[in-house]
């Protein structure tokens, strides 16, 4: 499945403008043959928007989800995007996957909140593995800091995730995550990892870009620079199956030795 990564911070504070940015990128991605377009963490509203996070938060089936479903249907590709999700009094840092026919396939709430900013504005999610079937692949969702915990990615591997989509807001000086950690996560867990970042200065944060789609061989299939960019690469089920056949990591595990980890 050709997968497009929209490296952009959009227009922080404006849902309307961010929907326009997503729509335009979806058109370009679809024209290039993509079956999935992934946008960064909190793309719908912006990340460093303070108390506007709570004001702009919406239910998973809210008006913006309907608008994004319409974009997906019109362009004929699936969309994954980050947004602040309201559920009663709680606000979650969430990511949602919507299919090319407008169906809401999966909604994930970030489980590992990073720093005081996120802990001040969000409630942590409680479900580690969220997946959906899409174009012959099992697609899983994590958000940013979540992927830096090896337990999370291994849980996805054991649950059969083929393509792990990770909307992120990864900032300076932690660019080694995009440069080094993500390809290693893909290799050690035998999956594709699509890590799609914000870019540029936003409030107190400097987002570093460097979005990457890494394969199960640890090789980057596509990598963005440090500007707004749309990059595309293929997540190939046949290559994934062959890689899993030859890589022994998951087969050689000895879970009986790992009790001390929890």
PDB file of C-alpha atoms in Angstrom:
ATOM      1  CA  UNK A   1       0.000   0.000   0.000  1.00  0.00           C
ATOM      2  CA  UNK A   2       1.440   3.324  -1.022  1.00  0.00           C
ATOM      3  CA  UNK A   3       1.558   5.484   2.096  1.00  0.00           C
ATOM      4  CA  UNK A   4       1.874   9.261   2.135  1.00  0.00           C
ATOM      5  CA  UNK A   5       3.237  11.246   5.081  1.00  0.00           C
ATOM      6  CA  UNK A   6       2.124  14.865   5.392  1.00  0.00           C
ATOM      7  CA  UNK A   7       4.924  16.645   7.245  1.00  0.00           C
ATOM      8  CA  UNK A   8       3.264  19.903   8.260  1.00  0.00           C
ATOM      9  CA  UNK A   9       2.177  21.847  11.312  1.00  0.00           C
ATOM     10  CA  UNK A  10      -0.778  23.181   9.378  1.00  0.00           C
ATOM     11  CA  UNK A  11      -2.240  26.393  10.767  1.00  0.00           C
ATOM     12  CA  UNK A  12      -2.199  26.141  14.584  1.00  0.00           C
ATOM     13  CA  UNK A  13      -5.473  27.234  16.135  1.00  0.00           C
ATOM     14  CA  UNK A  14      -7.579  26.955  12.965  1.00  0.00           C
ATOM     15  CA  UNK A  15      -9.476  23.731  12.356  1.00  0.00           C
ATOM     16  CA  UNK A  16     -10.938  25.164   9.155  1.00  0.00           C
ATOM     17  CA  UNK A  17      -7.531  25.924   7.662  1.00  0.00           C
ATOM     18  CA  UNK A  18      -6.097  22.582   8.723  1.00  0.00           C
ATOM     19  CA  UNK A  19      -8.946  20.771   6.987  1.00  0.00           C
ATOM     20  CA  UNK A  20      -8.048  22.715   3.839  1.00  0.00           C
ATOM     21  CA  UNK A  21      -4.387  21.699   4.148  1.00  0.00           C
ATOM     22  CA  UNK A  22      -5.415  18.064   4.630  1.00  0.00           C
ATOM     23  CA  UNK A  23      -7.762  18.212   1.645  1.00  0.00           C
ATOM     24  CA  UNK A  24      -5.074  19.599  -0.635  1.00  0.00           C
ATOM     25  CA  UNK A  25      -2.532  17.004   0.522  1.00  0.00           C
ATOM     26  CA  UNK A  26      -5.082  14.218   0.072  1.00  0.00           C
ATOM     27  CA  UNK A  27      -5.542  15.273  -3.530  1.00  0.00           C
ATOM     28  CA  UNK A  28      -1.802  15.154  -4.190  1.00  0.00           C
ATOM     29  CA  UNK A  29      -1.404  11.837  -2.378  1.00  0.00           C
ATOM     30  CA  UNK A  30      -4.290  10.223  -4.239  1.00  0.00           C
ATOM     31  CA  UNK A  31      -2.894  11.436  -7.570  1.00  0.00           C
ATOM     32  CA  UNK A  32       0.375   9.695  -6.679  1.00  0.00           C
ATOM     33  CA  UNK A  33      -1.439   6.424  -5.992  1.00  0.00           C
ATOM     34  CA  UNK A  34      -1.510   6.494  -2.202  1.00  0.00           C
ATOM     35  CA  UNK A  35      -3.999   4.351  -0.315  1.00  0.00           C
ATOM     36  CA  UNK A  36      -3.298   6.090   2.985  1.00  0.00           C
ATOM     37  CA  UNK A  37      -2.343   9.625   3.992  1.00  0.00           C
ATOM     38  CA  UNK A  38      -1.069  10.154   7.539  1.00  0.00           C
ATOM     39  CA  UNK A  39      -0.904  13.572   9.232  1.00  0.00           C
ATOM     40  CA  UNK A  40       0.958  14.516  12.438  1.00  0.00           C
ATOM     41  CA  UNK A  41      -0.014  14.573  16.091  1.00  0.00           C
ATOM     42  CA  UNK A  42      -2.704  17.162  16.900  1.00  0.00           C
ATOM     43  CA  UNK A  43      -2.850  18.147  13.235  1.00  0.00           C
ATOM     44  CA  UNK A  44      -6.509  19.108  13.354  1.00  0.00           C
ATOM     45  CA  UNK A  45      -6.001  21.977  15.809  1.00  0.00           C
ATOM     46  CA  UNK A  46      -2.301  22.567  16.301  1.00  0.00           C
ATOM     47  CA  UNK A  47      -0.175  21.321  19.199  1.00  0.00           C
ATOM     48  CA  UNK A  48       1.154  24.328  21.141  1.00  0.00           C
ATOM     49  CA  UNK A  49      -2.169  26.142  21.482  1.00  0.00           C
ATOM     50  CA  UNK A  50      -2.547  26.067  25.276  1.00  0.00           C
ATOM     51  CA  UNK A  51      -6.090  26.268  26.619  1.00  0.00           C
ATOM     52  CA  UNK A  52      -7.469  26.250  23.079  1.00  0.00           C
ATOM     53  CA  UNK A  53      -6.844  22.491  23.175  1.00  0.00           C
ATOM     54  CA  UNK A  54      -9.835  22.030  25.462  1.00  0.00           C
ATOM     55  CA  UNK A  55     -11.921  24.570  23.546  1.00  0.00           C
ATOM     56  CA  UNK A  56     -11.311  22.915  20.177  1.00  0.00           C
ATOM     57  CA  UNK A  57     -11.514  19.311  21.361  1.00  0.00           C
ATOM     58  CA  UNK A  58     -14.225  17.244  19.651  1.00  0.00           C
ATOM     59  CA  UNK A  59     -15.744  13.775  20.045  1.00  0.00           C
ATOM     60  CA  UNK A  60     -14.307  11.056  17.840  1.00  0.00           C
ATOM     61  CA  UNK A  61     -17.492  11.220  15.756  1.00  0.00           C
ATOM     62  CA  UNK A  62     -17.706  15.023  15.753  1.00  0.00           C
ATOM     63  CA  UNK A  63     -18.068  17.516  12.927  1.00  0.00           C
ATOM     64  CA  UNK A  64     -14.391  17.407  11.985  1.00  0.00           C
ATOM     65  CA  UNK A  65     -14.441  13.618  11.745  1.00  0.00           C
ATOM     66  CA  UNK A  66     -17.368  13.956   9.337  1.00  0.00           C
ATOM     67  CA  UNK A  67     -15.442  16.538   7.308  1.00  0.00           C
ATOM     68  CA  UNK A  68     -12.380  14.298   7.137  1.00  0.00           C
ATOM     69  CA  UNK A  69     -14.543  11.331   6.121  1.00  0.00           C
ATOM     70  CA  UNK A  70     -15.850  13.456   3.250  1.00  0.00           C
ATOM     71  CA  UNK A  71     -12.274  14.312   2.205  1.00  0.00           C
ATOM     72  CA  UNK A  72     -11.312  10.623   2.329  1.00  0.00           C
ATOM     73  CA  UNK A  73     -14.320   9.613   0.237  1.00  0.00           C
ATOM     74  CA  UNK A  74     -13.876  12.363  -2.334  1.00  0.00           C
ATOM     75  CA  UNK A  75     -10.201  11.533  -2.916  1.00  0.00           C
ATOM     76  CA  UNK A  76     -10.532   7.768  -2.501  1.00  0.00           C
ATOM     77  CA  UNK A  77      -7.897   7.151   0.155  1.00  0.00           C
ATOM     78  CA  UNK A  78      -7.753   6.488   3.888  1.00  0.00           C
ATOM     79  CA  UNK A  79      -6.716   9.231   6.313  1.00  0.00           C
ATOM     80  CA  UNK A  80      -4.981   9.030   9.702  1.00  0.00           C
ATOM     81  CA  UNK A  81      -4.679  12.229  11.741  1.00  0.00           C
ATOM     82  CA  UNK A  82      -4.062  13.523  15.243  1.00  0.00           C
ATOM     83  CA  UNK A  83      -6.594  15.625  17.163  1.00  0.00           C
ATOM     84  CA  UNK A  84      -7.756  16.493  20.690  1.00  0.00           C
ATOM     85  CA  UNK A  85     -10.651  14.186  21.555  1.00  0.00           C
ATOM     86  CA  UNK A  86     -13.315  15.216  24.042  1.00  0.00           C
ATOM     87  CA  UNK A  87     -15.133  12.505  25.963  1.00  0.00           C
ATOM     88  CA  UNK A  88     -17.221  14.110  28.683  1.00  0.00           C
ATOM     89  CA  UNK A  89     -14.925  16.198  30.858  1.00  0.00           C
ATOM     90  CA  UNK A  90     -11.790  14.375  29.672  1.00  0.00           C
ATOM     91  CA  UNK A  91      -9.617  15.453  26.745  1.00  0.00           C
ATOM     92  CA  UNK A  92      -7.349  12.884  25.098  1.00  0.00           C
ATOM     93  CA  UNK A  93      -4.476  13.290  22.658  1.00  0.00           C
ATOM     94  CA  UNK A  94      -5.897  11.002  19.982  1.00  0.00           C
ATOM     95  CA  UNK A  95      -5.347   9.674  16.480  1.00  0.00           C
ATOM     96  CA  UNK A  96      -8.097   8.422  14.203  1.00  0.00           C
ATOM     97  CA  UNK A  97      -8.057   6.283  11.054  1.00  0.00           C
ATOM     98  CA  UNK A  98     -10.840   6.774   8.506  1.00  0.00           C
ATOM     99  CA  UNK A  99     -11.193   4.561   5.444  1.00  0.00           C
ATOM    100  CA  UNK A 100     -11.558   5.610   1.817  1.00  0.00           C
ATOM    101  CA  UNK A 101     -15.312   5.058   2.065  1.00  0.00           C
ATOM    102  CA  UNK A 102     -15.578   7.346   5.096  1.00  0.00           C
ATOM    103  CA  UNK A 103     -15.832   4.630   7.761  1.00  0.00           C
ATOM    104  CA  UNK A 104     -14.194   5.364  11.109  1.00  0.00           C
ATOM    105  CA  UNK A 105     -11.908   2.328  11.461  1.00  0.00           C
ATOM    106  CA  UNK A 106      -9.900   3.017  14.615  1.00  0.00           C
ATOM    107  CA  UNK A 107      -9.412   5.643  17.316  1.00  0.00           C
ATOM    108  CA  UNK A 108      -6.404   5.606  19.642  1.00  0.00           C
ATOM    109  CA  UNK A 109      -5.733   7.694  22.751  1.00  0.00           C
ATOM    110  CA  UNK A 110      -2.093   8.435  23.584  1.00  0.00           C
ATOM    111  CA  UNK A 111      -1.070   6.337  26.575  1.00  0.00           C
ATOM    112  CA  UNK A 112       2.301   7.903  27.449  1.00  0.00           C
ATOM    113  CA  UNK A 113       2.066  11.673  27.842  1.00  0.00           C
ATOM    114  CA  UNK A 114       5.268  13.660  27.367  1.00  0.00           C
ATOM    115  CA  UNK A 115       6.238  16.431  29.748  1.00  0.00           C
ATOM    116  CA  UNK A 116       4.264  18.907  31.812  1.00  0.00           C
ATOM    117  CA  UNK A 117       2.532  20.438  28.790  1.00  0.00           C
ATOM    118  CA  UNK A 118       0.782  17.214  27.837  1.00  0.00           C
ATOM    119  CA  UNK A 119       0.086  16.138  31.401  1.00  0.00           C
ATOM    120  CA  UNK A 120      -1.544  19.529  32.042  1.00  0.00           C
ATOM    121  CA  UNK A 121      -3.857  19.288  29.021  1.00  0.00           C
ATOM    122  CA  UNK A 122      -4.646  15.610  28.464  1.00  0.00           C
ATOM    123  CA  UNK A 123      -5.862  12.471  30.162  1.00  0.00           C
ATOM    124  CA  UNK A 124      -3.752   9.403  29.300  1.00  0.00           C
ATOM    125  CA  UNK A 125      -5.423   6.657  27.305  1.00  0.00           C
ATOM    126  CA  UNK A 126      -5.681   3.129  28.614  1.00  0.00           C
ATOM    127  CA  UNK A 127      -5.621   0.849  25.553  1.00  0.00           C
ATOM    128  CA  UNK A 128      -2.189  -0.134  24.291  1.00  0.00           C
ATOM    129  CA  UNK A 129      -3.030  -1.781  20.966  1.00  0.00           C
ATOM    130  CA  UNK A 130      -5.586  -0.341  18.547  1.00  0.00           C
ATOM    131  CA  UNK A 131      -5.705  -1.823  15.038  1.00  0.00           C
ATOM    132  CA  UNK A 132      -7.784  -1.981  11.869  1.00  0.00           C
ATOM    133  CA  UNK A 133      -7.619  -3.838   8.575  1.00  0.00           C
ATOM    134  CA  UNK A 134      -6.863  -1.627   5.590  1.00  0.00           C
ATOM    135  CA  UNK A 135      -6.044  -2.678   2.021  1.00  0.00           C
ATOM    136  CA  UNK A 136      -4.715  -6.071   3.065  1.00  0.00           C
ATOM    137  CA  UNK A 137      -2.618  -4.770   5.964  1.00  0.00           C
ATOM    138  CA  UNK A 138      -3.199  -4.695   9.698  1.00  0.00           C
ATOM    139  CA  UNK A 139      -2.668  -1.048  10.602  1.00  0.00           C
ATOM    140  CA  UNK A 140      -1.913  -0.026  14.187  1.00  0.00           C
ATOM    141  CA  UNK A 141      -1.788   3.403  15.812  1.00  0.00           C
ATOM    142  CA  UNK A 142       0.559   4.953  18.368  1.00  0.00           C
ATOM    143  CA  UNK A 143       1.322   8.634  19.017  1.00  0.00           C
ATOM    144  CA  UNK A 144       4.809  10.157  19.321  1.00  0.00           C
ATOM    145  CA  UNK A 145       6.272   9.367  22.766  1.00  0.00           C
ATOM    146  CA  UNK A 146       4.412   6.020  22.792  1.00  0.00           C
ATOM    147  CA  UNK A 147       6.741   4.592  20.134  1.00  0.00           C
ATOM    148  CA  UNK A 148       9.790   5.326  22.276  1.00  0.00           C
ATOM    149  CA  UNK A 149       8.675   2.610  24.707  1.00  0.00           C
ATOM    150  CA  UNK A 150       9.754  -0.729  23.197  1.00  0.00           C
ATOM    151  CA  UNK A 151       6.960  -2.508  25.059  1.00  0.00           C
ATOM    152  CA  UNK A 152       4.338  -0.654  23.032  1.00  0.00           C
ATOM    153  CA  UNK A 153       5.767  -1.550  19.648  1.00  0.00           C
ATOM    154  CA  UNK A 154       6.425  -5.152  20.685  1.00  0.00           C
ATOM    155  CA  UNK A 155       2.802  -5.437  21.797  1.00  0.00           C
ATOM    156  CA  UNK A 156       1.777  -4.373  18.297  1.00  0.00           C
ATOM    157  CA  UNK A 157       4.164  -6.888  16.748  1.00  0.00           C
ATOM    158  CA  UNK A 158       2.722  -9.713  18.836  1.00  0.00           C
ATOM    159  CA  UNK A 159      -0.793  -8.591  17.889  1.00  0.00           C
ATOM    160  CA  UNK A 160       0.062  -8.788  14.194  1.00  0.00           C
ATOM    161  CA  UNK A 161       0.430  -5.138  13.207  1.00  0.00           C
ATOM    162  CA  UNK A 162       1.932  -4.822   9.722  1.00  0.00           C
ATOM    163  CA  UNK A 163       2.041  -1.035   9.422  1.00  0.00           C
ATOM    164  CA  UNK A 164       2.344   1.076  12.557  1.00  0.00           C
ATOM    165  CA  UNK A 165       1.232   4.665  11.946  1.00  0.00           C
ATOM    166  CA  UNK A 166       2.683   7.156  14.429  1.00  0.00           C
ATOM    167  CA  UNK A 167       1.486  10.778  14.231  1.00  0.00           C
ATOM    168  CA  UNK A 168       4.089  12.734  16.151  1.00  0.00           C
ATOM    169  CA  UNK A 169       5.149  16.150  17.432  1.00  0.00           C
ATOM    170  CA  UNK A 170       8.819  15.349  17.884  1.00  0.00           C
ATOM    171  CA  UNK A 171      10.951  18.302  18.848  1.00  0.00           C
ATOM    172  CA  UNK A 172      14.540  19.472  19.147  1.00  0.00           C
ATOM    173  CA  UNK A 173      16.877  18.101  20.523  1.00  0.00           C
ATOM    174  CA  UNK A 174      15.406  14.599  20.181  1.00  0.00           C
ATOM    175  CA  UNK A 175      15.801  14.157  16.421  1.00  0.00           C
ATOM    176  CA  UNK A 176      17.718  10.918  16.970  1.00  0.00           C
ATOM    177  CA  UNK A 177      14.307   9.279  17.473  1.00  0.00           C
ATOM    178  CA  UNK A 178      13.359   9.890  13.855  1.00  0.00           C
ATOM    179  CA  UNK A 179      16.871   9.332  12.539  1.00  0.00           C
ATOM    180  CA  UNK A 180      17.808   6.171  14.437  1.00  0.00           C
ATOM    181  CA  UNK A 181      15.145   4.766  16.733  1.00  0.00           C
ATOM    182  CA  UNK A 182      12.299   4.407  14.250  1.00  0.00           C
ATOM    183  CA  UNK A 183      14.214   2.231  11.740  1.00  0.00           C
ATOM    184  CA  UNK A 184      15.370   0.053  14.656  1.00  0.00           C
ATOM    185  CA  UNK A 185      11.796  -0.287  15.958  1.00  0.00           C
ATOM    186  CA  UNK A 186      10.708  -1.419  12.493  1.00  0.00           C
ATOM    187  CA  UNK A 187      13.536  -3.964  12.264  1.00  0.00           C
ATOM    188  CA  UNK A 188      13.296  -5.450  15.752  1.00  0.00           C
ATOM    189  CA  UNK A 189       9.518  -5.840  15.471  1.00  0.00           C
ATOM    190  CA  UNK A 190       9.300  -6.807  11.800  1.00  0.00           C
ATOM    191  CA  UNK A 191       6.809  -4.226  10.609  1.00  0.00           C
ATOM    192  CA  UNK A 192       6.609  -0.979   8.676  1.00  0.00           C
ATOM    193  CA  UNK A 193       6.598   2.163  10.820  1.00  0.00           C
ATOM    194  CA  UNK A 194       5.242   5.422   9.431  1.00  0.00           C
ATOM    195  CA  UNK A 195       6.406   8.262  11.681  1.00  0.00           C
ATOM    196  CA  UNK A 196       4.915  11.586  10.572  1.00  0.00           C
ATOM    197  CA  UNK A 197       6.053  14.754  12.291  1.00  0.00           C
ATOM    198  CA  UNK A 198       5.221  18.415  12.660  1.00  0.00           C
ATOM    199  CA  UNK A 199       7.830  20.922  11.494  1.00  0.00           C
ATOM    200  CA  UNK A 200       9.069  24.374  12.462  1.00  0.00           C
ATOM    201  CA  UNK A 201       8.620  26.649  15.454  1.00  0.00           C
ATOM    202  CA  UNK A 202       5.320  26.501  17.316  1.00  0.00           C
ATOM    203  CA  UNK A 203       5.097  28.308  20.622  1.00  0.00           C
ATOM    204  CA  UNK A 204       7.952  27.130  22.807  1.00  0.00           C
ATOM    205  CA  UNK A 205       8.586  24.021  20.678  1.00  0.00           C
ATOM    206  CA  UNK A 206      10.790  23.531  17.623  1.00  0.00           C
ATOM    207  CA  UNK A 207       9.561  20.530  15.657  1.00  0.00           C
ATOM    208  CA  UNK A 208      12.287  18.861  13.634  1.00  0.00           C
ATOM    209  CA  UNK A 209      10.421  17.173  10.777  1.00  0.00           C
ATOM    210  CA  UNK A 210      12.435  14.172   9.511  1.00  0.00           C
ATOM    211  CA  UNK A 211       9.270  12.100   8.984  1.00  0.00           C
ATOM    212  CA  UNK A 212      10.120   8.571   7.903  1.00  0.00           C
ATOM    213  CA  UNK A 213       8.564   5.371   6.637  1.00  0.00           C
ATOM    214  CA  UNK A 214      10.879   2.563   7.760  1.00  0.00           C
ATOM    215  CA  UNK A 215      10.691  -1.024   6.565  1.00  0.00           C
ATOM    216  CA  UNK A 216      11.152  -4.314   8.428  1.00  0.00           C
ATOM    217  CA  UNK A 217      14.745  -4.425   7.171  1.00  0.00           C
ATOM    218  CA  UNK A 218      15.478  -1.198   9.069  1.00  0.00           C
ATOM    219  CA  UNK A 219      15.815   0.808   5.862  1.00  0.00           C
ATOM    220  CA  UNK A 220      14.019   4.121   5.383  1.00  0.00           C
ATOM    221  CA  UNK A 221      11.734   3.847   2.351  1.00  0.00           C
ATOM    222  CA  UNK A 222      11.054   7.597   2.466  1.00  0.00           C
ATOM    223  CA  UNK A 223      12.413  10.373   4.634  1.00  0.00           C
ATOM    224  CA  UNK A 224      11.471  14.043   4.751  1.00  0.00           C
ATOM    225  CA  UNK A 225      13.781  16.934   5.516  1.00  0.00           C
ATOM    226  CA  UNK A 226      13.044  19.861   7.812  1.00  0.00           C
ATOM    227  CA  UNK A 227      10.476  21.731   5.743  1.00  0.00           C
ATOM    228  CA  UNK A 228       6.813  21.134   4.977  1.00  0.00           C
ATOM    229  CA  UNK A 229       6.756  18.152   2.670  1.00  0.00           C
ATOM    230  CA  UNK A 230       4.675  15.253   1.382  1.00  0.00           C
ATOM    231  CA  UNK A 231       6.650  12.025   1.034  1.00  0.00           C
ATOM    232  CA  UNK A 232       5.441   8.648  -0.223  1.00  0.00           C
ATOM    233  CA  UNK A 233       6.625   5.053  -0.090  1.00  0.00           C
ATOM    234  CA  UNK A 234       5.153   1.566  -0.286  1.00  0.00           C
ATOM    235  CA  UNK A 235       4.375  -0.830   2.547  1.00  0.00           C
ATOM    236  CA  UNK A 236       4.745  -4.126   0.671  1.00  0.00           C
ATOM    237  CA  UNK A 237       2.997  -7.170   2.225  1.00  0.00           C
ATOM    238  CA  UNK A 238       5.097  -9.620   0.194  1.00  0.00           C
ATOM    239  CA  UNK A 239       8.383  -8.075   1.329  1.00  0.00           C
ATOM    240  CA  UNK A 240       7.090  -8.010   4.911  1.00  0.00           C
ATOM    241  CA  UNK A 241       6.204 -11.723   4.804  1.00  0.00           C
ATOM    242  CA  UNK A 242       9.630 -12.616   3.404  1.00  0.00           C
ATOM    243  CA  UNK A 243      11.384 -10.475   6.012  1.00  0.00           C
ATOM    244  CA  UNK A 244       9.436 -12.109   8.844  1.00  0.00           C
ATOM    245  CA  UNK A 245      10.360 -15.526   7.498  1.00  0.00           C
ATOM    246  CA  UNK A 246      14.075 -14.758   7.703  1.00  0.00           C
ATOM    247  CA  UNK A 247      14.311 -12.521  10.782  1.00  0.00           C
ATOM    248  CA  UNK A 248      14.294 -14.641  13.977  1.00  0.00           C
ATOM    249  CA  UNK A 249      13.574 -11.970  16.620  1.00  0.00           C
ATOM    250  CA  UNK A 250       9.923 -12.751  17.221  1.00  0.00           C
ATOM    251  CA  UNK A 251      10.377 -16.518  16.857  1.00  0.00           C
ATOM    252  CA  UNK A 252      13.355 -16.631  19.221  1.00  0.00           C
ATOM    253  CA  UNK A 253      11.731 -14.763  22.087  1.00  0.00           C
ATOM    254  CA  UNK A 254      11.664 -16.474  25.515  1.00  0.00           C
ATOM    255  CA  UNK A 255       8.731 -14.830  27.299  1.00  0.00           C
ATOM    256  CA  UNK A 256       9.248 -16.923  30.413  1.00  0.00           C
ATOM    257  CA  UNK A 257      12.378 -14.896  31.148  1.00  0.00           C
ATOM    258  CA  UNK A 258      10.704 -11.513  30.846  1.00  0.00           C
ATOM    259  CA  UNK A 259       8.551 -11.402  33.965  1.00  0.00           C
ATOM    260  CA  UNK A 260      10.814  -8.832  35.632  1.00  0.00           C
ATOM    261  CA  UNK A 261       9.918  -6.327  32.896  1.00  0.00           C
ATOM    262  CA  UNK A 262       6.480  -5.819  34.414  1.00  0.00           C
TER     263      UNK A 262
END
